[in-house]
Short mmCIF file of C-alpha atoms and ligand atoms in Angstrom, two decimals:
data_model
loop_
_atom_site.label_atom_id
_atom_site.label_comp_id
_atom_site.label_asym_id
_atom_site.label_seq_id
_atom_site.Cartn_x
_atom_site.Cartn_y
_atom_site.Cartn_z
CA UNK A 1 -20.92 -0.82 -16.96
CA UNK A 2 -18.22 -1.49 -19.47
CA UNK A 3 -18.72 -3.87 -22.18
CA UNK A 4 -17.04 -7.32 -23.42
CA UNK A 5 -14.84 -7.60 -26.25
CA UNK A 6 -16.26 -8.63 -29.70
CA UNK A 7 -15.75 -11.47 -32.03
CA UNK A 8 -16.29 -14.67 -32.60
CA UNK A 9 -16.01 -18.07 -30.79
CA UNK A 10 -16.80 -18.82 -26.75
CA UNK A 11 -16.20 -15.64 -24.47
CA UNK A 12 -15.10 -16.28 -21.49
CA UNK A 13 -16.75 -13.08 -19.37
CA UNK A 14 -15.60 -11.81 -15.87
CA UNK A 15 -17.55 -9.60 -14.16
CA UNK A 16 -16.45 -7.93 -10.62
CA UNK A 17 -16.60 -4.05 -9.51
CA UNK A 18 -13.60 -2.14 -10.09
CA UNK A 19 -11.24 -1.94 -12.67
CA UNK A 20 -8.92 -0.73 -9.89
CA UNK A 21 -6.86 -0.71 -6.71
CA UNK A 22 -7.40 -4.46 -5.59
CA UNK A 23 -6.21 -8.20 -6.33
CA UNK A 24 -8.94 -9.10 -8.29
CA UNK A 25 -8.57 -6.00 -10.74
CA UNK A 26 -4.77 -6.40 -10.96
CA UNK A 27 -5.94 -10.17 -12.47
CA UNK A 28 -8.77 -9.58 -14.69
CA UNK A 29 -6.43 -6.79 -16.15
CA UNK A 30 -3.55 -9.50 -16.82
CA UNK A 31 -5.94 -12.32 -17.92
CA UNK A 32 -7.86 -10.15 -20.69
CA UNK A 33 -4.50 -8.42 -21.75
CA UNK A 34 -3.26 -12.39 -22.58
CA UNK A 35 -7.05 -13.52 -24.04
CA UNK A 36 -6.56 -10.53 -26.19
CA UNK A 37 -2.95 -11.09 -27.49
CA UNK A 38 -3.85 -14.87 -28.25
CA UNK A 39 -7.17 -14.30 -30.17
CA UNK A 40 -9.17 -15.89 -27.08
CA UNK A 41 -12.15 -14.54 -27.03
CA UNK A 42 -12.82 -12.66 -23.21
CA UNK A 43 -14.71 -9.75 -21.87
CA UNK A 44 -14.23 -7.93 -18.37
CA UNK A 45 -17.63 -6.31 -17.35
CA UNK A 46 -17.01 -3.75 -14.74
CA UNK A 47 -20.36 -3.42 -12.79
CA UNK A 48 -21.32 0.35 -11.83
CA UNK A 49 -23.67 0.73 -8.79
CA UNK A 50 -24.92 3.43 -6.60
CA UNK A 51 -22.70 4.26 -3.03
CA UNK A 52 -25.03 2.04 -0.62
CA UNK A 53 -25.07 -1.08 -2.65
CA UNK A 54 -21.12 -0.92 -2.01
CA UNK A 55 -21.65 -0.53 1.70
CA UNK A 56 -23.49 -3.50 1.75
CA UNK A 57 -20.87 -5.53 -0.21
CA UNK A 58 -18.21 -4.26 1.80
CA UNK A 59 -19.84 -5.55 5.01
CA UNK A 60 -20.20 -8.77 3.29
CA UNK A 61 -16.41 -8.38 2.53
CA UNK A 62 -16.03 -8.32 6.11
CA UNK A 63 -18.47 -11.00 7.05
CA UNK A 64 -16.52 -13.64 4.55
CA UNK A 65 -13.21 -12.83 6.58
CA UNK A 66 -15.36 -13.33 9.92
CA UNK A 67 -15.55 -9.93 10.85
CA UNK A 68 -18.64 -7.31 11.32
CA UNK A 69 -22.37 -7.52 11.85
CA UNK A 70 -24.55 -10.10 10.32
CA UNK A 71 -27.23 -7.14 10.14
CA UNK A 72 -26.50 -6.16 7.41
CA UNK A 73 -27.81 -9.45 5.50
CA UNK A 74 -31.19 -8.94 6.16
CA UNK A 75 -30.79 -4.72 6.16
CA UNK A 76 -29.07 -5.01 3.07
CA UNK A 77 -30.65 -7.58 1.03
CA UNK A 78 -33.23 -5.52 -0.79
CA UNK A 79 -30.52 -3.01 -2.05
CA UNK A 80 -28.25 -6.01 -3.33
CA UNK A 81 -30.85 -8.07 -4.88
CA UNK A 82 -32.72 -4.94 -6.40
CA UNK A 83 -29.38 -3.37 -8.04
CA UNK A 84 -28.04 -6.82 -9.98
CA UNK A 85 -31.46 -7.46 -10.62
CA UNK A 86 -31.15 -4.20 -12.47
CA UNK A 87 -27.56 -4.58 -13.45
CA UNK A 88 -29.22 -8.34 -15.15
CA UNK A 89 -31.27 -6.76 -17.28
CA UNK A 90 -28.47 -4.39 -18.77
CA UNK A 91 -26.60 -7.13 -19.21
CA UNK A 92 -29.40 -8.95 -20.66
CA UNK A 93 -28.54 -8.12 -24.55
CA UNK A 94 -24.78 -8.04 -23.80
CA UNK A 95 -24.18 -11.74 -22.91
CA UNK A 96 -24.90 -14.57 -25.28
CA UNK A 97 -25.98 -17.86 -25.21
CA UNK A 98 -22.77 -19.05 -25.88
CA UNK A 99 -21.09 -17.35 -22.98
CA UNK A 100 -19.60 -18.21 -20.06
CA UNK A 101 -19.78 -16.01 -16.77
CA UNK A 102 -16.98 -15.74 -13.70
CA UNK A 103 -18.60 -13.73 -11.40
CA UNK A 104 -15.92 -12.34 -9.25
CA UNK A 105 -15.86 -12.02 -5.40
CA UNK A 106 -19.73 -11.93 -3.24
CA UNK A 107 -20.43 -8.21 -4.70
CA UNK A 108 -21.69 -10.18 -8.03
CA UNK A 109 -22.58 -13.64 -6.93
CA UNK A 110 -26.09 -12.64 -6.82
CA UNK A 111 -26.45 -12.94 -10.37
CA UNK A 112 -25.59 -16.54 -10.64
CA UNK A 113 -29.42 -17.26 -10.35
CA UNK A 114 -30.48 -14.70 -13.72
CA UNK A 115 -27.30 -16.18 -15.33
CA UNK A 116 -28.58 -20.24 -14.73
CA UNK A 117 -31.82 -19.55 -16.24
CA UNK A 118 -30.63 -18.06 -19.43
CA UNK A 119 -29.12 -21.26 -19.68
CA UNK A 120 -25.19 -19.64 -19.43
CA UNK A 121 -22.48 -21.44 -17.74
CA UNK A 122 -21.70 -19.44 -14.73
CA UNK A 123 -18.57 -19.88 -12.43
CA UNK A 124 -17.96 -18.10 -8.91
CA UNK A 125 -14.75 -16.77 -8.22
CA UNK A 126 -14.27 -16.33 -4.54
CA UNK A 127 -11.09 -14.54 -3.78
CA UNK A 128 -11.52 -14.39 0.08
CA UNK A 129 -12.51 -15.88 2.71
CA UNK A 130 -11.07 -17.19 6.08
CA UNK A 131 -11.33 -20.05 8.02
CA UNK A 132 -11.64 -18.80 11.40
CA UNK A 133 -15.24 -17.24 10.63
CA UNK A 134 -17.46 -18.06 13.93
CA UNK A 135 -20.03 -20.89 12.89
CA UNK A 136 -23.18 -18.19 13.41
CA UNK A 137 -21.43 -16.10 10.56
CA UNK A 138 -20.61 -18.76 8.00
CA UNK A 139 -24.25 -19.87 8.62
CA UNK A 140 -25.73 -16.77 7.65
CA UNK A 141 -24.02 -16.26 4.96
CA UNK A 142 -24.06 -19.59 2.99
CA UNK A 143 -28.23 -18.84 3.67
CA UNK A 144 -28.20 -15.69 2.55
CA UNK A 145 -26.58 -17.15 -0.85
CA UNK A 146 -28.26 -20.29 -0.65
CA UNK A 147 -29.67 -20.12 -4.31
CA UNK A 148 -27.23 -18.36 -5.68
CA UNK A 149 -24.68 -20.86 -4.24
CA UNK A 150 -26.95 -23.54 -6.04
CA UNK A 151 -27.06 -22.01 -9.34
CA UNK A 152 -23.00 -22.17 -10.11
CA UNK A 153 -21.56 -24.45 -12.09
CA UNK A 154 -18.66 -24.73 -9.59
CA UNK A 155 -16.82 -22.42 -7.45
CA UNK A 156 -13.29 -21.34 -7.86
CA UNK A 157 -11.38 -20.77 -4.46
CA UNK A 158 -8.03 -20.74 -3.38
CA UNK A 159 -8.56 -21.97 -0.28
CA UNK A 160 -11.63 -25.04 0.05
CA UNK A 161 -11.67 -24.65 3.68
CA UNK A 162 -12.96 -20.88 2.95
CA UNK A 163 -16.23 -22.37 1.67
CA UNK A 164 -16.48 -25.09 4.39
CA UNK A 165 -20.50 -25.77 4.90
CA UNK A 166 -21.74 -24.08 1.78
CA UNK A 167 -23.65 -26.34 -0.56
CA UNK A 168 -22.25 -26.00 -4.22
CA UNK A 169 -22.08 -28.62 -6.23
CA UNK A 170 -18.17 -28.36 -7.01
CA UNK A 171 -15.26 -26.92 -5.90
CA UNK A 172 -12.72 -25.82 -7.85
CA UNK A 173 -8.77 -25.06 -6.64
CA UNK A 174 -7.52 -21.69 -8.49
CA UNK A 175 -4.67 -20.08 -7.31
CA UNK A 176 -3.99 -16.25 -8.10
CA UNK A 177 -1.03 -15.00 -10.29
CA UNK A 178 0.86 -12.17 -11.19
CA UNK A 179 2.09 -11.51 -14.57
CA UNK A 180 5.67 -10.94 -15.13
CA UNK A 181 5.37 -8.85 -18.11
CA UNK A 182 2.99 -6.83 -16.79
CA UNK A 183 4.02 -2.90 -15.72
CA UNK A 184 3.44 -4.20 -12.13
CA UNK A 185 6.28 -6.78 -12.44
CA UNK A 186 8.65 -5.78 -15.32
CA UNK A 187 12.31 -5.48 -14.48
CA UNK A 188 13.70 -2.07 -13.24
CA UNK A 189 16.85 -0.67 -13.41
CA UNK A 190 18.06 1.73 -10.36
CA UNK A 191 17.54 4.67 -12.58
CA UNK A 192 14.08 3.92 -13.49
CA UNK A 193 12.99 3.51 -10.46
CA UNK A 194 14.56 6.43 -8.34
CA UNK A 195 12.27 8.11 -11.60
CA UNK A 196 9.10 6.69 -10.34
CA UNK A 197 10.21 7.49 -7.23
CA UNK A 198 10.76 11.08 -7.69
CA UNK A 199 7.62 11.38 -9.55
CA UNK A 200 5.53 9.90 -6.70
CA UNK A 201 6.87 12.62 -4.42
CA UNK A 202 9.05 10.35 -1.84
CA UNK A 203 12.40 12.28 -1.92
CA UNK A 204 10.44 15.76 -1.44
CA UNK A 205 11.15 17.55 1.89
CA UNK A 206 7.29 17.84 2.68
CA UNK A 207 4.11 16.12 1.42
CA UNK A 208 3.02 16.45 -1.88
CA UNK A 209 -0.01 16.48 -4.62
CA UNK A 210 0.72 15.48 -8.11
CA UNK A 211 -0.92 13.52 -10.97
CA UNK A 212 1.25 10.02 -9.17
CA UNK A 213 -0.96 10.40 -5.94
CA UNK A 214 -0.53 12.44 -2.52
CA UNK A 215 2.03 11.79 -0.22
CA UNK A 216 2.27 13.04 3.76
CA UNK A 217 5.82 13.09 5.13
CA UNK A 218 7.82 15.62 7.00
CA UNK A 219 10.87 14.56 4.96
CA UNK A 220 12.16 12.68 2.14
CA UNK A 221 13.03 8.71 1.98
CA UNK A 222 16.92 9.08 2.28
CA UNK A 223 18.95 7.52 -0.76
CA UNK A 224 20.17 5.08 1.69
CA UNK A 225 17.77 4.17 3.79
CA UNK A 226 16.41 1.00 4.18
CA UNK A 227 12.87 0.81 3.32
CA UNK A 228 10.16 -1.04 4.72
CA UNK A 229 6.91 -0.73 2.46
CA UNK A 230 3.46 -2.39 3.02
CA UNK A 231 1.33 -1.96 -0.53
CA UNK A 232 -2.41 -2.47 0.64
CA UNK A 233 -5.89 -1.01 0.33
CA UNK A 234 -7.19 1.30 3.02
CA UNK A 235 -9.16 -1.54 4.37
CA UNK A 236 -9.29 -2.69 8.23
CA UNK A 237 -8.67 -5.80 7.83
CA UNK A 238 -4.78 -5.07 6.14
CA UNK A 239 -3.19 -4.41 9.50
CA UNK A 240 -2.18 -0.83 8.30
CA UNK A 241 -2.83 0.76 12.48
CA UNK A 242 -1.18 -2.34 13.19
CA UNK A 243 2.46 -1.40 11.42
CA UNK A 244 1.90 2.44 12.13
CA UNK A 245 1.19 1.10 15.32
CA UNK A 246 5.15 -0.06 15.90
CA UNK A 247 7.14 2.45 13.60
CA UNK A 248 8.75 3.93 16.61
CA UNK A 249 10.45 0.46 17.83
CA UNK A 250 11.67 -0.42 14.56
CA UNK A 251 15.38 -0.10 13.78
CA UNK A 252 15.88 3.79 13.65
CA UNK A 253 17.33 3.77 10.32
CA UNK A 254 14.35 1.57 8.50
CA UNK A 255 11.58 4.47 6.81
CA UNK A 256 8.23 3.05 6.83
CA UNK A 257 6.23 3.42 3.49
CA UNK A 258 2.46 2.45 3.79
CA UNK A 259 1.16 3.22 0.16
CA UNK A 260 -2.09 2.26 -1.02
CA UNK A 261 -4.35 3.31 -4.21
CA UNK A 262 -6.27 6.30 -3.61
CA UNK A 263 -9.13 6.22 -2.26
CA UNK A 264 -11.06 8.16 -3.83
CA UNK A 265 -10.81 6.61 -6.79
CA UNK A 266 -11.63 3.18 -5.80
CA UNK A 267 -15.68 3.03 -5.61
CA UNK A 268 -16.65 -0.03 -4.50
CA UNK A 269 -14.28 0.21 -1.09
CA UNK A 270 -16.97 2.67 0.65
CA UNK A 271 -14.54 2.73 3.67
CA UNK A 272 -10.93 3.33 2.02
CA UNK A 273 -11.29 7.12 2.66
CA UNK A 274 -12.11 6.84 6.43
CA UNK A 275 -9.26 4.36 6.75
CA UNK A 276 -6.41 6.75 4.91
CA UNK A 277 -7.80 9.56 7.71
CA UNK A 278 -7.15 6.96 10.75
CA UNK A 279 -3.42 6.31 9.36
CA UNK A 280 -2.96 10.03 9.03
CA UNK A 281 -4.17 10.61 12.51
CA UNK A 282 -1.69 7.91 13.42
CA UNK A 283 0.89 9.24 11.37
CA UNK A 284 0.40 12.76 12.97
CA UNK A 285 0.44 11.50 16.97
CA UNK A 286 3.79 9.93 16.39
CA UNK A 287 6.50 11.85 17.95
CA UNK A 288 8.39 13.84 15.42
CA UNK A 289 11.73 12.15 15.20
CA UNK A 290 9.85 8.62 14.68
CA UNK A 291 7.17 10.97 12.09
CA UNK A 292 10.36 11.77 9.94
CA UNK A 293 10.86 7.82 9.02
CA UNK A 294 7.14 7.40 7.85
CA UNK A 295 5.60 7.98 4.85
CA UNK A 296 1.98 7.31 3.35
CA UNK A 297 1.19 7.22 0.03
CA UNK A 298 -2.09 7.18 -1.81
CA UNK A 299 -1.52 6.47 -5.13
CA UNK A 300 -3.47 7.79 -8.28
CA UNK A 301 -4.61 5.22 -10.32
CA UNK A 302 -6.09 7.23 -13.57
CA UNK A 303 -3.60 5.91 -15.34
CA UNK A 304 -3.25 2.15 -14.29
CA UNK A 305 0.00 1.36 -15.87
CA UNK A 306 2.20 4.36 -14.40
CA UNK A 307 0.05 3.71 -11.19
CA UNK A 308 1.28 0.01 -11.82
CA UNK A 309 4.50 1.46 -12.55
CA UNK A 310 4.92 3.15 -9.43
CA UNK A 311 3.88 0.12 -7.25
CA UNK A 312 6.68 -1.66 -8.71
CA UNK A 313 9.10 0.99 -8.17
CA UNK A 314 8.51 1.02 -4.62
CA UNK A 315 8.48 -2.46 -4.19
CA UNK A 316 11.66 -2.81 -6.24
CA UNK A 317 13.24 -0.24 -4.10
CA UNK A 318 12.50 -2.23 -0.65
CA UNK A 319 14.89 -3.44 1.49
CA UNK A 320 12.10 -5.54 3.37
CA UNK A 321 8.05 -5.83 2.31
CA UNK A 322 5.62 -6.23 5.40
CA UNK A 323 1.90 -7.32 5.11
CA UNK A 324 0.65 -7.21 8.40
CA UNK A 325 -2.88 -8.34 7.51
CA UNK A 326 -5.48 -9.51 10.16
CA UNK A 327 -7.03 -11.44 7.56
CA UNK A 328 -6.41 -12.16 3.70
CA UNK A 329 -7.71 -13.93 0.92
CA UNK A 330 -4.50 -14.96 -0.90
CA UNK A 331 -2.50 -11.30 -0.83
CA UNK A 332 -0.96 -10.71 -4.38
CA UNK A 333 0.92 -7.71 -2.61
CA UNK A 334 3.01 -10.77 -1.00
CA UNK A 335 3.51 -12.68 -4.37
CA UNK A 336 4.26 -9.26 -5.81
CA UNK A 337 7.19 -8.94 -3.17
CA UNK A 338 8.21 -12.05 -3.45
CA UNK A 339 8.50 -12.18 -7.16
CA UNK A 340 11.24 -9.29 -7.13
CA UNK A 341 13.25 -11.37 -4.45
CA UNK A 342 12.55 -9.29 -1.97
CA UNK A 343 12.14 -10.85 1.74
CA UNK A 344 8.65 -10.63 3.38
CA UNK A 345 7.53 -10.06 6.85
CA UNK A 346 3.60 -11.10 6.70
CA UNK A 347 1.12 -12.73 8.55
CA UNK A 348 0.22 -16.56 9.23
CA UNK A 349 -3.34 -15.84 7.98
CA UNK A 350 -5.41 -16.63 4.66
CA UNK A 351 -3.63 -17.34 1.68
CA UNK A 352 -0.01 -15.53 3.14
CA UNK A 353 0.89 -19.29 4.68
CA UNK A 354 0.60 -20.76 1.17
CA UNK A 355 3.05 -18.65 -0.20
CA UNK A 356 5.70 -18.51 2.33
CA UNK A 357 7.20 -20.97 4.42
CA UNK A 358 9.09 -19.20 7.67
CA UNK A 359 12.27 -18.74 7.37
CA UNK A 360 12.58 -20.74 4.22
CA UNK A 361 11.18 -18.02 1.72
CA UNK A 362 9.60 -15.55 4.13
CA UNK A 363 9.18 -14.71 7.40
CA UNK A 364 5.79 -15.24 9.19
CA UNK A 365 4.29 -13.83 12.05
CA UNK A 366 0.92 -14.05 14.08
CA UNK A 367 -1.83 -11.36 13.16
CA UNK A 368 -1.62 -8.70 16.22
CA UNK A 369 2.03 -9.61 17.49
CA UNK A 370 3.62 -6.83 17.87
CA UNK A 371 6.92 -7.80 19.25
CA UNK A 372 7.11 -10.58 16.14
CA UNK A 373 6.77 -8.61 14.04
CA UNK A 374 9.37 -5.83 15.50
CA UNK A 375 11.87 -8.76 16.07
CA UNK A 376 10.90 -10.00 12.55
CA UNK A 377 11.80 -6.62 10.54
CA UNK A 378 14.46 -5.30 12.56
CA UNK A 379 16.60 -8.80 11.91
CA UNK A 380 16.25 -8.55 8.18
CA UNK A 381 17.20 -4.93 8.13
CA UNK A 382 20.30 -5.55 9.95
CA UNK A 383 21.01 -9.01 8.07
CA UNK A 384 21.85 -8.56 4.47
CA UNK A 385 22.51 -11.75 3.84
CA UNK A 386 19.16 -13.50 5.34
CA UNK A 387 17.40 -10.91 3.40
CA UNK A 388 19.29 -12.01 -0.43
CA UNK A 389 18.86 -15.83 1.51
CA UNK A 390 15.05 -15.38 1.64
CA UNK A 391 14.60 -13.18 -1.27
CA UNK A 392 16.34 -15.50 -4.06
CA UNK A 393 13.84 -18.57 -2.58
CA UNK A 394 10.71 -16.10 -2.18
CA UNK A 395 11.41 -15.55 -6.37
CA UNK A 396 11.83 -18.80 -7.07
CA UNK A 397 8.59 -20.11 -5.01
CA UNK A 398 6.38 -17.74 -7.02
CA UNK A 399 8.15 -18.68 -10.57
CA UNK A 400 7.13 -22.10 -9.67
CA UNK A 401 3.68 -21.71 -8.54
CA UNK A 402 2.00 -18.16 -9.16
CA UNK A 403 2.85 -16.65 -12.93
CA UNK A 404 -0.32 -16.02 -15.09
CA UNK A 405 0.71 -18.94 -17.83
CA UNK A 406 -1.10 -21.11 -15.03
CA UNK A 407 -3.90 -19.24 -14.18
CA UNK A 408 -4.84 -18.66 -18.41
CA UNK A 409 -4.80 -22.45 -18.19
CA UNK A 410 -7.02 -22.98 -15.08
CA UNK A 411 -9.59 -20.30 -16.78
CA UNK A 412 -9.34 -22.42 -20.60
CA UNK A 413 -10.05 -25.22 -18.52
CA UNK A 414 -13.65 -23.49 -18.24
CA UNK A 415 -14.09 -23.13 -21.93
CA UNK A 416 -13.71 -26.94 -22.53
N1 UDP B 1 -2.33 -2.14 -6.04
C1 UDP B 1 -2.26 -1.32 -7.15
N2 UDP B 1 -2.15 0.01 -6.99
C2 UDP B 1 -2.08 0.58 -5.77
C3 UDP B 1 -2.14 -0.26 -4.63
C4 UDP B 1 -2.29 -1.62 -4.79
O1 UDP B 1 -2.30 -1.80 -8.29
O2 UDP B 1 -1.98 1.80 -5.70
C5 UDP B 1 -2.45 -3.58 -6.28
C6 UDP B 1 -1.35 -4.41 -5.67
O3 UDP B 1 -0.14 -4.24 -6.38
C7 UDP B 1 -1.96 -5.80 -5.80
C8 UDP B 1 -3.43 -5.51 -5.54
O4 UDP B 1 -3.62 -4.11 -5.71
O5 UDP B 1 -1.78 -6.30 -7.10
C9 UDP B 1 -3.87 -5.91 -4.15
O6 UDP B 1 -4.09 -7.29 -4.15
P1 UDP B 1 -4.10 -8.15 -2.83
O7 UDP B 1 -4.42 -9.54 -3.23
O8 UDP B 1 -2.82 -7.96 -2.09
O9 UDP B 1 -5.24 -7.52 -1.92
P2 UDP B 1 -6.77 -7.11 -2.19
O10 UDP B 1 -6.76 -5.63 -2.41
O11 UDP B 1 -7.25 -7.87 -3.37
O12 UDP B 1 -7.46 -7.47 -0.91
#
């Protein structure tokens, strides 16, 4: 468990799982960098726990997005309750009275209940979520965090409708942000990033290992090629099998780059590893004029800002970013994108319809439609000027809405 910053006056403490690899890390890492450089007093406690308690978040992961077995609520409850129980009592002579929690995402919601007693304020950030969970599902789980539900001061969602039947006494509307300082974001020049490039492995003539992360290709990403990138986690629920899925009736000269953080490295995401296999089984089934144009990535993340670094690079170096996510929370991936004006082809699910408007700033497709989607990408690789069209709004949406000025504000709010 790592600690919260010292010094004086209110602390504003997050607490979540990983320092790494996901939307809620690439936050908490902006948010404390800014508390820190104003004199704001914050703290980001990074919960360690053994391998099954993940399992049994990540199937709650799945259950808030309306997908897997409601088994494992009653098959995992022991192992959840039992490890923040313990993970409480560390904390126990960390946090003050003074404090105030933001428990990030279900994995720490349980300890809203130890939190209320000590008398600390205690916030739940819930960064996904779906609303087309059947009714049996939502149930179960609104029961299963009945008390803890009950014990927040409010909840902070992006989307209300996500929490539709829970009892808690107040909802709060917080979007997510990116920072445009931040390594992630910064501005590029062409040289700097055909240097990130080359250090991640893409212009090799065969896969490669290096301290950037692995890559599996048969060839390099041509100078000139367009490039089609999806950034994600080696989760189901991203739609990765989905783009692999239509690589071969893409426009012949677009190279597909599905890059994701490694995941070996990401410990609380129990099924990332599995996940990379499937898309390398995929990858190697193609046929090997279609394998040529495809390239996975697993990025290292030991160092988070070259690993941010990198991320940016490829996105900067897109012609055309897909998300192809069966569900999503908010997907910073897409503000991420969209930020560097490039022109997204995502899904109409979760938080992706918030950000883009079809055809205005974005184009969207349904979850699973193939020829969409196909129709979708191949039109903006052939149409420059649709893709600077959508690109220059897509920046200019997330200026407006979704830089991390406005999300230090929303947080302050909780200090008051
Ligand atoms: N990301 C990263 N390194 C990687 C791959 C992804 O920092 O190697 C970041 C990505 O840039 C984004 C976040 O992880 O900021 C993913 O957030 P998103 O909301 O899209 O999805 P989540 O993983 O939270 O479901």
């Amino acid at each position: 468990m790592s600690k919260p910053g010292e010094g004086v006056g209110r602390r504003l403490i997050h607490i979540n799982t990983s320092d790494r690899g996901g939307g809620v890390a690439e936050i908490l890492n902006n948010v404390t960098r800014h508390d820190e450089s104003r004199d704001f007093q914050s703290g980001w406690i990074v919960v360690d726990a053994p391998d099954d308690f993940y399992t049994v978040t990540k199937g709650l992961h799945h259950l808030f997005h309306g997908y897997g077995d409601t088994a494992v609520l009653s098959e995992g409850a022991r192992i959840y309750r039992d490890v923040l129980h313990e993970v409480s009592r560390l904390l126990e002579s960390e946090i003050r009275q003074d404090d105030i929690l933001v428990l990030h995402d279900p994995q720490t919601l349980g300890l809203a209940v130890w939190a209320a007693q000590r008398g600390v304020p205690v916030y739940w950030h819930c960064h996904i979520g779906t609303i087309r969970s059947p009714a049996h599902v939502t149930d179960a789980l609104w029961d299963f965090f009945a008390h803890d539900l009950r014990a927040v001061d409010a909840a902070l969602v992006t989307e209300p409708r996500f929490l539709q039947g829970a009892q808690i006494s107040r909802v709060l509307i917080v979007h997510p942000a990116i920072d445009p300082d931040a390594p992630k974001n910064v501005p590029l020049d062409t040289a700097d990033v055909a240097e990130y490039l080359q250090t991640i492995g893409t212009n090799a003539t065969t896969s490669t290992v290096g301290p950037a992360g692995r890559v599996w290709q048969d060839g390099p990403v041509p100078v000139d090629a367009p490039v089609v990138p999806q950034v994600s986690r080696w989760d189901p629920l991203k739609g990765i099998r989905d783009v692999l899925r239509v690589v071969e009736r893409l426009d012949s000269r677009a190279h597909v780059v599905v890059a994701g953080p490694d995941p070996a490295e990401v410990l609380d995401d129990p099924e990332g590893v599995d996940q990379l296999n499937e898309a390398l089984q995929q990858l190697r089934a193609l046929p090997a004029q279609v394998r040529g144009r495809v390239h996975l990535i697993a990025l290292s993340a030991q160092d988070r800002d070259l690993n941010a670094l990198r991320v940016n690079a490829l996105q900067r170096r897109a012609d055309v970013i897909v998300q192809r996510s069966v569900e999503e929370g908010f997907g910073l991936t897409v503000t991420e994108a969209m930020f560097k004006a490039k022109p997204v082809v995502a899904t109409r699910t979760g938080g992706i319809p918030r950000q883009i408007e079809d055809r205005f700033n974005g184009l969207l497709v349904e979850p699973g439609d193939d020829e969409a989607f196909i129709v979708a990408v191949n039109e903006l690789v052939t149409d420059a000027k649709l893709r600077a069209e959508l690109g220059a709004a897509a920046e200019s949406s997330v200026r407006k809405g979704y830089l991390i000025d406005r999300l230090i504000r929303d947080y302050d709010l909780l200090r008051k």
